[in-house]
Amino acid sequence: MKKTIQITMICFIVSLATIAQTATNVTIEELNTQSFKQKVWNFDKDKTFKRVGNLPIILDFHATWCGPCKLLAPHLQAIQNKYKGKLIVYKIDVDKSPELAQKFNVDAMPTIVFMNNKSFNSELGYREFNDLENLVKTYFFRK
């Protein structure tokens, strides 16, 4: 009986930890060309780069069939969670939004674009979390 209670308590604690982790995930929005123009940059109206908003943005150019993109997704989610309110991560499916991929010269995935108010920088390929976080600090939060 005592062992059953212990096992039940352990399962309960693990369940609470899982729920707490899930509850802290900030949703990463998938953008298409129209929503990109509203939330990031209306390149039809402003031919030169002119950002909407002030928070730094990470654009994840990905494809559903791309293996490295699938491996990168949890790291981007962790970055979004860790820097909640300090930056925004958006996903862009290159097959659904080829105009955006072309605008940023994306020809391989994953391509990660780091945008501040003045410029943007692209990084190609999968990154481990620590490498990705170092890029975030370099592009957005260096003093």
GROMACS .gro file of C-alpha atoms in nm:
model
  143
    1MET     CA    1   0.000   0.000   0.000
    2LYS     CA    2   0.281   0.240   0.093
    3LYS     CA    3   0.458   0.171  -0.239
    4THR     CA    4   0.137   0.240  -0.432
    5ILE     CA    5   0.102   0.580  -0.264
    6GLN     CA    6   0.465   0.663  -0.338
    7ILE     CA    7   0.430   0.569  -0.704
    8THR     CA    8   0.106   0.768  -0.728
    9MET     CA    9   0.276   1.074  -0.575
   10ILE     CA   10   0.572   1.048  -0.815
   11CYS     CA   11   0.334   1.025  -1.113
   12PHE     CA   12   0.141   1.326  -0.982
   13ILE     CA   13   0.457   1.536  -0.945
   14VAL     CA   14   0.581   1.441  -1.293
   15SER     CA   15   0.238   1.532  -1.436
   16LEU     CA   16   0.246   1.873  -1.265
   17ALA     CA   17   0.595   1.942  -1.398
   18THR     CA   18   0.484   1.852  -1.751
   19ILE     CA   19   0.176   2.074  -1.726
   20ALA     CA   20   0.387   2.362  -1.591
   21GLN     CA   21   0.633   2.329  -1.880
   22THR     CA   22   0.356   2.321  -2.138
   23ALA     CA   23   0.177   2.618  -1.981
   24THR     CA   24   0.486   2.839  -2.017
   25ASN     CA   25   0.519   2.790  -2.394
   26VAL     CA   26   0.462   3.111  -2.585
   27THR     CA   27   0.293   3.043  -2.918
   28ILE     CA   28   0.511   3.098  -3.223
   29GLU     CA   29   0.293   3.239  -3.498
   30GLU     CA   30   0.318   3.119  -3.857
   31LEU     CA   31   0.321   3.416  -4.096
   32ASN     CA   32   0.211   3.432  -4.457
   33THR     CA   33   0.288   3.725  -4.688
   34GLN     CA   34  -0.016   3.926  -4.580
   35SER     CA   35   0.041   3.884  -4.204
   36PHE     CA   36   0.414   3.949  -4.253
   37LYS     CA   37   0.333   4.288  -4.407
   38GLN     CA   38   0.111   4.372  -4.108
   39LYS     CA   39   0.342   4.250  -3.831
   40VAL     CA   40   0.697   4.285  -3.964
   41TRP     CA   41   0.752   4.496  -4.278
   42ASN     CA   42   0.514   4.617  -4.548
   43PHE     CA   43   0.761   4.600  -4.834
   44ASP     CA   44   0.497   4.707  -5.088
   45LYS     CA   45   0.447   5.038  -4.905
   46ASP     CA   46   0.804   5.089  -4.776
   47LYS     CA   47   1.056   4.984  -5.040
   48THR     CA   48   1.347   5.036  -4.802
   49PHE     CA   49   1.356   4.826  -4.487
   50LYS     CA   50   1.119   4.976  -4.229
   51ARG     CA   51   1.014   4.753  -3.942
   52VAL     CA   52   0.673   4.748  -3.775
   53GLY     CA   53   0.715   4.755  -3.396
   54ASN     CA   54   1.023   4.774  -3.177
   55LEU     CA   55   1.093   4.426  -3.043
   56PRO     CA   56   1.369   4.225  -3.212
   57ILE     CA   57   1.232   3.955  -3.442
   58ILE     CA   58   1.358   3.611  -3.538
   59LEU     CA   59   1.218   3.472  -3.862
   60ASP     CA   60   1.240   3.095  -3.897
   61PHE     CA   61   1.225   3.008  -4.268
   62HIS     CA   62   1.141   2.639  -4.269
   63ALA     CA   63   0.967   2.362  -4.463
   64THR     CA   64   0.752   2.081  -4.329
   65TRP     CA   65   0.969   1.822  -4.506
   66CYS     CA   66   1.299   1.964  -4.369
   67GLY     CA   67   1.461   1.743  -4.103
   68PRO     CA   68   1.698   2.007  -3.961
   69CYS     CA   69   1.403   2.249  -3.941
   70LYS     CA   70   1.217   2.003  -3.719
   71LEU     CA   71   1.524   1.971  -3.494
   72LEU     CA   72   1.558   2.351  -3.471
   73ALA     CA   73   1.192   2.414  -3.377
   74PRO     CA   74   1.219   2.320  -3.005
   75HIS     CA   75   1.527   2.544  -2.967
   76LEU     CA   76   1.340   2.838  -3.118
   77GLN     CA   77   1.048   2.763  -2.885
   78ALA     CA   78   1.288   2.767  -2.589
   79ILE     CA   79   1.431   3.102  -2.706
   80GLN     CA   80   1.078   3.245  -2.741
   81ASN     CA   81   0.992   3.124  -2.390
   82LYS     CA   82   1.315   3.250  -2.233
   83TYR     CA   83   1.300   3.594  -2.398
   84LYS     CA   84   0.923   3.642  -2.367
   85GLY     CA   85   0.843   4.011  -2.401
   86LYS     CA   86   1.197   4.088  -2.522
   87LEU     CA   87   1.178   3.940  -2.874
   88ILE     CA   88   0.934   3.770  -3.110
   89VAL     CA   89   0.984   3.450  -3.308
   90TYR     CA   90   0.781   3.397  -3.625
   91LYS     CA   91   0.776   3.093  -3.853
   92ILE     CA   92   0.752   3.120  -4.231
   93ASP     CA   93   0.687   2.810  -4.443
   94VAL     CA   94   0.885   2.862  -4.764
   95ASP     CA   95   0.647   2.641  -4.963
   96LYS     CA   96   0.343   2.845  -4.856
   97SER     CA   97   0.514   3.186  -4.878
   98PRO     CA   98   0.772   3.171  -5.158
   99GLU     CA   99   0.756   3.551  -5.204
  100LEU     CA  100   0.894   3.600  -4.852
  101ALA     CA  101   1.164   3.339  -4.905
  102GLN     CA  102   1.267   3.518  -5.223
  103LYS     CA  103   1.262   3.859  -5.050
  104PHE     CA  104   1.520   3.731  -4.798
  105ASN     CA  105   1.720   3.526  -5.051
  106VAL     CA  106   1.635   3.200  -4.876
  107ASP     CA  107   1.745   2.907  -5.087
  108ALA     CA  108   1.814   2.648  -4.816
  109MET     CA  109   1.652   2.561  -4.487
  110PRO     CA  110   1.652   2.627  -4.210
  111THR     CA  111   1.740   2.993  -4.254
  112ILE     CA  112   1.708   3.212  -3.946
  113VAL     CA  113   1.677   3.588  -3.993
  114PHE     CA  114   1.753   3.818  -3.701
  115MET     CA  115   1.582   4.157  -3.741
  116ASN     CA  116   1.629   4.468  -3.534
  117ASN     CA  117   1.488   4.813  -3.620
  118LYS     CA  118   1.766   4.901  -3.864
  119SER     CA  119   1.878   4.584  -4.036
  120PHE     CA  120   1.858   4.208  -4.059
  121ASN     CA  121   2.111   3.925  -4.069
  122SER     CA  122   2.064   3.570  -4.195
  123GLU     CA  123   2.211   3.250  -4.057
  124LEU     CA  124   2.185   2.925  -4.249
  125GLY     CA  125   2.147   2.581  -4.095
  126TYR     CA  126   2.061   2.403  -3.775
  127ARG     CA  127   2.193   2.541  -3.446
  128GLU     CA  128   2.209   2.386  -3.101
  129PHE     CA  129   2.033   2.591  -2.831
  130ASN     CA  130   2.354   2.744  -2.689
  131ASP     CA  131   2.472   2.853  -3.034
  132LEU     CA  132   2.130   2.996  -3.111
  133GLU     CA  133   2.121   3.186  -2.783
  134ASN     CA  134   2.470   3.327  -2.852
  135LEU     CA  135   2.341   3.456  -3.187
  136VAL     CA  136   2.042   3.616  -3.011
  137LYS     CA  137   2.275   3.789  -2.765
  138THR     CA  138   2.512   3.899  -3.043
  139TYR     CA  139   2.245   4.041  -3.273
  140PHE     CA  140   2.004   4.182  -3.015
  141PHE     CA  141   2.147   4.222  -2.667
  142ARG     CA  142   2.516   4.304  -2.686
  143LYS     CA  143   2.618   4.609  -2.489
   0.00000   0.00000   0.00000
